[in-house]
XYZ file of C-alpha atoms in Angstrom:
451
model
C 8.506 49.587 -20.610
C 9.576 49.263 -16.861
C 5.844 49.480 -15.881
C 5.042 46.651 -18.388
C 7.839 44.508 -16.890
C 6.582 45.172 -13.583
C 3.008 44.266 -14.371
C 4.340 40.833 -15.883
C 6.321 40.194 -12.901
C 3.386 40.954 -10.588
C 1.069 38.621 -12.532
C 3.679 35.744 -12.476
C 4.291 36.248 -8.737
C 0.383 36.174 -8.297
C 0.093 32.986 -10.340
C 2.901 31.249 -8.500
C 1.347 32.227 -5.118
C -2.054 30.944 -6.243
C -0.326 27.611 -7.418
C 1.498 27.384 -4.102
C -1.741 28.055 -2.087
C -3.588 25.257 -4.171
C -1.025 22.765 -3.304
C -0.596 23.598 0.386
C -4.240 24.215 1.490
C -5.360 20.583 0.765
C -2.300 19.258 2.910
C -3.296 21.578 5.773
C -6.680 20.031 5.680
C -5.233 16.554 6.024
C -2.674 17.707 8.601
C -5.600 19.109 10.663
C -7.471 15.862 10.530
C -4.486 13.935 11.419
C -3.740 16.312 14.430
C -7.368 15.882 15.719
C -6.823 12.033 15.609
C -3.466 12.435 17.426
C -5.062 14.641 20.136
C -8.120 12.221 20.670
C -5.778 9.132 20.930
C -2.745 10.518 22.686
C -2.159 8.457 25.879
C -2.163 11.606 28.122
C -5.587 12.494 26.987
C -7.243 9.207 26.064
C -10.379 10.979 24.854
C -11.047 8.006 22.651
C -9.533 4.574 23.480
C -7.519 2.436 21.070
C -10.268 -0.075 20.643
C -12.490 2.744 19.221
C -9.885 3.427 16.587
C -9.622 -0.156 15.770
C -13.372 -0.307 15.142
C -13.074 2.800 12.966
C -10.401 1.128 10.952
C -12.711 -1.976 10.511
C -15.382 0.350 9.210
C -13.086 1.905 6.842
C -12.082 -1.358 5.546
C -15.309 -3.158 5.132
C -17.758 -0.222 4.516
C -16.382 3.275 3.810
C -13.586 2.369 1.286
C -15.631 -0.237 -0.683
C -18.550 2.270 -0.896
C -16.215 4.977 -2.119
C -14.615 2.641 -4.768
C -17.871 1.284 -6.060
C -19.538 4.608 -6.515
C -16.560 6.569 -8.055
C -15.051 3.842 -10.201
C -18.272 2.137 -11.322
C -19.427 5.709 -12.590
C -16.214 6.517 -14.411
C -15.187 3.175 -15.960
C -15.980 1.856 -19.505
C -14.300 -0.483 -21.825
C -12.757 2.557 -23.530
C -11.353 3.811 -20.316
C -9.890 0.435 -19.381
C -7.886 0.650 -22.720
C -6.807 4.225 -21.887
C -5.909 3.550 -18.224
C -3.678 0.581 -18.850
C -0.521 2.425 -17.701
C -2.004 2.959 -14.076
C -1.414 -0.738 -13.068
C 1.776 -0.998 -15.019
C 3.211 2.143 -13.256
C 2.516 0.223 -9.917
C 4.779 -2.599 -11.104
C 7.428 -0.062 -12.316
C 7.392 1.802 -9.010
C 7.709 -1.475 -7.109
C 10.559 -2.585 -9.209
C 12.372 0.655 -8.979
C 11.698 0.615 -5.210
C 13.269 -2.766 -4.895
C 16.606 -1.614 -6.719
C 16.670 1.321 -4.270
C 16.040 -1.140 -1.340
C 18.914 -3.195 -2.548
C 21.064 -0.113 -2.747
C 20.173 0.736 0.739
C 21.113 -2.697 1.909
C 24.551 -2.329 0.106
C 25.202 1.128 1.699
C 23.577 0.921 5.114
C 24.248 -2.715 5.894
C 21.282 -3.651 8.068
C 21.526 -6.788 10.220
C 21.426 -9.788 8.095
C 17.972 -10.977 9.151
C 16.496 -7.671 7.981
C 18.031 -7.389 4.399
C 14.639 -8.617 2.827
C 12.754 -6.447 5.135
C 14.698 -3.431 4.164
C 14.000 -3.916 0.434
C 10.267 -4.630 0.964
C 9.787 -1.527 3.050
C 11.523 0.546 0.437
C 9.671 -0.862 -2.514
C 6.060 -1.158 -1.619
C 4.190 2.172 -1.054
C 0.759 3.117 0.154
C -1.068 3.310 -3.323
C -4.710 3.087 -1.737
C -6.134 4.937 1.203
C -3.450 7.753 1.535
C -3.635 8.432 -2.297
C -7.501 8.555 -2.142
C -7.332 10.813 0.919
C -4.847 13.217 -0.871
C -7.002 13.302 -4.031
C -10.171 13.868 -1.965
C -8.475 16.870 -0.177
C -7.044 18.326 -3.500
C -10.528 18.173 -5.154
C -12.332 19.569 -2.172
C -11.722 23.239 -3.280
C -13.858 25.642 -5.378
C -10.715 26.361 -7.578
C -9.285 22.795 -8.014
C -6.615 22.797 -10.951
C -7.874 19.458 -12.214
C -11.059 20.732 -13.646
C -14.501 19.114 -13.452
C -15.236 15.715 -11.959
C -11.849 15.936 -10.271
C -12.735 13.711 -7.377
C -14.572 10.980 -9.377
C -11.613 10.656 -11.859
C -9.016 10.862 -9.002
C -10.562 8.073 -6.916
C -11.259 5.930 -10.160
C -7.762 6.145 -11.085
C -6.538 5.205 -7.513
C -8.885 2.357 -7.280
C -7.955 0.875 -10.711
C -4.399 0.408 -9.538
C -5.235 -1.225 -6.192
C -5.770 -4.750 -7.480
C -2.328 -5.025 -8.792
C -0.814 -3.817 -5.406
C -3.044 -6.192 -3.462
C -1.884 -9.122 -5.692
C 1.643 -8.135 -5.094
C 1.260 -8.035 -1.273
C -0.612 -11.403 -0.915
C 1.902 -13.117 -3.008
C 5.422 -11.578 -3.424
C 5.421 -9.739 -0.156
C 3.846 -12.530 1.881
C 6.508 -14.927 0.885
C 9.414 -12.304 1.270
C 8.350 -11.479 4.642
C 8.757 -15.051 5.994
C 11.258 -15.240 8.887
C 14.886 -16.108 7.737
C 15.782 -19.695 8.131
C 18.765 -19.035 10.195
C 17.065 -16.413 12.402
C 14.088 -18.852 12.875
C 16.535 -21.619 14.126
C 17.690 -19.375 16.917
C 14.081 -18.330 17.732
C 13.046 -21.942 18.087
C 15.700 -22.655 20.711
C 14.419 -20.342 23.352
C 12.865 -16.911 22.241
C 9.977 -17.819 19.884
C 7.343 -16.961 22.488
C 9.036 -13.573 23.134
C 8.859 -12.652 19.425
C 5.349 -13.792 18.789
C 3.645 -12.495 21.908
C 3.134 -8.885 20.665
C 1.414 -10.148 17.673
C -0.842 -12.531 19.531
C -1.911 -10.149 22.258
C -4.781 -7.912 21.051
C -4.063 -5.310 23.815
C -0.431 -4.673 22.950
C -1.075 -4.977 19.226
C -0.226 -1.554 17.394
C -2.998 0.114 15.742
C -1.123 0.218 12.366
C -1.063 -3.574 12.132
C -4.915 -3.733 11.970
C -5.408 -0.270 10.175
C -5.586 -1.769 6.776
C -6.328 -5.471 7.605
C -8.756 -5.801 10.622
C -9.066 -9.361 11.969
C -5.538 -10.304 10.932
C -5.208 -12.764 13.778
C -8.003 -14.933 12.147
C -5.773 -15.353 9.007
C -3.087 -17.315 10.649
C -2.306 -20.749 9.161
C 0.014 -23.627 10.094
C 2.980 -22.147 8.315
C 2.248 -18.557 8.336
C 4.887 -17.933 11.149
C 7.622 -20.350 9.844
C 10.191 -19.893 7.124
C 8.236 -22.157 4.816
C 9.793 -21.508 1.393
C 13.312 -22.010 2.964
C 12.337 -25.229 4.612
C 10.748 -26.613 1.362
C 13.659 -25.776 -0.825
C 16.147 -26.780 1.730
C 14.573 -29.978 2.848
C 16.792 -32.316 1.120
C 19.684 -30.825 3.233
C 17.954 -31.696 6.512
C 16.674 -34.774 8.089
C 13.069 -35.430 8.548
C 13.406 -34.969 12.344
C 14.605 -31.371 11.902
C 11.272 -30.355 10.408
C 8.693 -32.838 11.463
C 5.587 -30.607 10.323
C 6.910 -30.399 6.771
C 5.438 -33.049 4.518
C 6.253 -32.774 0.783
C 4.477 -35.398 -1.168
C 6.859 -37.690 -2.931
C 10.045 -36.323 -1.260
C 10.587 -39.623 0.658
C 8.997 -43.137 0.459
C 9.611 -45.897 -1.791
C 6.249 -47.127 -3.110
C 5.628 -47.669 -6.956
C 2.973 -44.888 -6.873
C 5.215 -42.394 -5.382
C 7.993 -43.326 -7.747
C 5.818 -42.886 -10.673
C 4.729 -39.571 -9.459
C 8.322 -38.389 -8.817
C 9.023 -39.283 -12.488
C 6.018 -37.428 -13.725
C 6.509 -34.399 -11.578
C 10.156 -32.884 -11.057
C 11.195 -32.058 -7.664
C 11.515 -28.375 -8.422
C 8.029 -28.332 -9.866
C 6.624 -30.303 -6.925
C 8.196 -27.744 -4.380
C 6.899 -24.812 -6.319
C 3.385 -26.448 -6.219
C 3.885 -26.895 -2.477
C 4.645 -23.027 -2.043
C 1.857 -22.137 -4.351
C -0.763 -24.122 -2.267
C 0.447 -22.073 0.904
C 0.146 -18.783 -0.777
C -3.033 -16.939 0.760
C -4.349 -15.949 -2.596
C -7.848 -16.102 -1.130
C -7.181 -13.129 0.888
C -7.132 -10.904 -2.261
C -10.773 -11.050 -2.220
C -11.155 -8.521 0.532
C -14.040 -5.954 0.640
C -12.178 -3.153 -1.368
C -11.166 -5.596 -3.955
C -14.594 -6.963 -4.367
C -15.904 -3.489 -4.653
C -13.501 -2.874 -7.357
C -14.425 -6.009 -9.403
C -18.174 -5.158 -8.976
C -17.599 -1.532 -10.216
C -15.623 -2.772 -13.302
C -18.373 -5.271 -14.073
C -21.323 -2.868 -13.524
C -19.444 0.068 -15.200
C -18.448 -1.948 -18.309
C -22.076 -3.486 -18.996
C -24.177 -0.371 -20.227
C -27.543 -1.955 -19.246
C -26.360 -2.611 -15.611
C -24.798 0.895 -15.459
C -28.082 2.461 -16.595
C -29.908 0.725 -13.736
C -27.305 1.521 -10.961
C -25.781 5.054 -11.997
C -27.337 8.154 -13.000
C -29.994 10.671 -11.747
C -32.948 8.681 -13.311
C -31.598 5.260 -12.500
C -33.992 2.838 -10.785
C -31.425 1.974 -8.107
C -30.058 5.570 -7.797
C -31.218 5.699 -4.179
C -28.709 2.825 -3.315
C -25.830 4.754 -5.076
C -26.859 7.914 -3.264
C -26.773 6.031 0.117
C -23.319 4.535 -0.612
C -22.011 7.969 -1.557
C -23.140 9.307 1.816
C -21.178 6.526 3.477
C -18.195 7.031 1.337
C -18.033 10.592 2.567
C -16.643 9.343 5.852
C -13.657 7.534 4.196
C -11.110 10.370 3.905
C -11.509 11.961 7.531
C -11.644 8.394 8.928
C -8.406 7.471 7.279
C -6.643 10.657 8.627
C -8.025 10.139 12.048
C -6.697 6.640 12.155
C -3.398 7.953 11.029
C -3.324 10.413 13.916
C -4.157 7.423 16.264
C -1.142 5.521 14.875
C 1.143 8.446 15.332
C -0.064 8.931 18.901
C 1.139 5.412 19.846
C 4.749 6.387 19.088
C 7.385 4.202 17.628
C 8.261 0.802 18.896
C 11.862 -0.332 19.797
C 13.645 -1.503 16.476
C 16.727 -3.438 16.054
C 17.015 -2.337 12.415
C 19.364 0.384 13.158
C 19.408 4.210 12.734
C 21.460 4.287 9.631
C 19.119 1.738 7.897
C 16.024 3.415 9.126
C 17.246 6.867 7.659
C 18.394 5.133 4.462
C 14.989 3.628 3.955
C 13.135 6.923 4.649
C 15.499 9.039 2.333
C 15.091 6.372 -0.509
C 11.420 5.933 -0.167
C 10.381 9.622 0.321
C 13.045 11.703 -1.260
C 14.704 9.739 -4.091
C 11.857 7.559 -5.373
C 9.644 10.592 -6.143
C 12.525 12.183 -8.118
C 12.739 9.118 -10.184
C 9.038 8.857 -10.419
C 9.099 12.480 -12.090
C 11.361 11.145 -14.619
C 9.480 7.934 -15.581
C 6.228 9.805 -15.761
C 7.699 12.457 -17.891
C 9.365 9.992 -20.139
C 5.892 8.048 -20.493
C 4.213 11.368 -21.384
C 6.863 12.208 -23.984
C 6.261 8.624 -25.456
C 2.420 9.344 -25.660
C 1.735 6.393 -23.274
C -0.678 8.483 -21.099
C -4.059 10.051 -21.411
C -3.496 13.222 -23.262
C -4.350 16.393 -21.457
C -5.438 14.740 -18.162
C -3.541 16.357 -15.193
C -5.164 14.150 -12.607
C -4.104 11.001 -14.399
C -0.414 12.132 -14.110
C -0.861 13.441 -10.556
C -2.056 9.859 -9.517
C 0.892 8.246 -11.325
C 3.369 10.639 -9.419
C 1.482 9.935 -6.008
C 2.394 6.253 -6.375
C 6.155 7.089 -6.124
C 5.572 9.562 -3.238
C 3.818 7.920 -0.578
C 5.378 6.101 2.479
C 5.481 2.301 2.764
C 2.077 0.604 2.923
C 0.498 0.201 6.379
C -0.567 -3.202 5.140
C 3.127 -4.237 5.375
C 2.787 -3.921 9.186
C -0.092 -6.484 9.041
C 1.952 -8.825 6.989
C 4.750 -8.656 9.322
C 2.565 -9.426 12.209
C 1.062 -12.486 10.256
C 4.494 -13.942 9.590
C 5.730 -12.898 13.105
C 8.771 -11.322 11.361
C 10.155 -7.750 12.190
C 6.851 -6.758 13.819
C 8.269 -4.075 16.055
C 10.781 -2.943 13.319
C 7.869 -2.528 10.871
C 5.865 -0.602 13.421
C 8.695 1.756 14.206
C 9.655 2.386 10.513
C 6.187 3.042 9.469
C 5.748 5.417 12.301
C 8.818 7.519 11.254
C 7.991 7.224 7.616
C 4.428 8.586 8.011
C 5.805 11.365 10.394
C 8.466 12.509 7.723
C 6.000 11.905 4.952
C 3.855 14.925 6.192
C 6.741 17.166 5.172
C 7.982 15.257 2.056
C 4.511 14.944 0.615
C 3.964 18.623 1.175
C 7.288 19.453 -0.737
C 6.621 17.138 -3.766
C 2.890 18.110 -4.158
C 4.032 21.611 -4.461
C 6.589 20.447 -7.053
C 3.896 18.418 -8.887
C 1.537 21.268 -9.134
C 4.379 23.268 -10.835
C 5.359 20.571 -13.186
C 1.987 19.260 -14.220
C 1.237 21.961 -16.797
C 4.392 21.159 -18.623
C 3.835 17.400 -18.666
């Protein structure tokens, strides 16, 4: 009897060790790539200059990532899979909403400076649901004994890519407007320090790598109102004179012509102001190369005749998809090298405060994943998820586990709001995420068989 119990204990320990090894080894691969990027870009070595990393980030953005999305999502998606994957984009919305609530709690508890309250909520709510998730999936599946079964990488990348369009829409609409400079702070800036605030964003030499890591060429996207508190000025325009905001022209707000009066009667003031804000929303930026690749993949994948021409061993255009797959193979190592280059630059000075910085990191990297486990488990119990698909659940859990999206640094630069604070916070988040991701991925590997 004792020998039998000892054998059971030995087998259980062996199984636990294998699970732990399966979870840790992929992370060690990513850490190794990140360490190589850090050494190459470190100021003391300068083996590879910052300009090279910026070119590499542009290649990831316009070539490697779109190729990966198109080849993996296009081959996996069908009309039936769209119906089964519906919870993936919904989970992005849920994780963002829960993150906003946590961010609001961080504001109440940590009391950041007044001009950074919205910034605190945004940085807690919006995680990296794209490049980093794809890198983790690629590393986890790059083993002979992957716990996720056959076609692990294709399914994982397809799930992550299917969620990206929701995150991109949120960033270029909600986040873009929430990241506008606060009106009170902007008034102070205009009096004498506006140039000092904007100079780091406009100077390409001093621009941090993380600002362009997921949105190369951001300086070309600036508009007339991108660096101004546009929404606050529109909705507070009745409280200020026309000389206070000379560049703000809302049709029908002033003037006494009959035509203007008729338009004012036909279109209420609130509706007119909402329309003005909508016209200044950079919705056109949603059509970036990764998003276009996702749309093309969905179109080709859901049309059987097109899919048979593009995908498959005997497909007439299989040589093109094979070429794209070769380029897509550079995606994961490039992303991790860029991350190492970002960490090599070190954190910028921040006025956010140590208490708020710690609060955001704890809420985003430690508390939110725990809530994500509860939400995904509940959704599984309610039969809302694909039955028996561990990778599906793993991707859902990752959406709660990653640090804040690097794209938020680009938006901060575009709006000229909390640029150095975003850079510093993203640095510390990604640094501590190396440990929190390791912890939670081990936990996920233990929980997935029971979900």
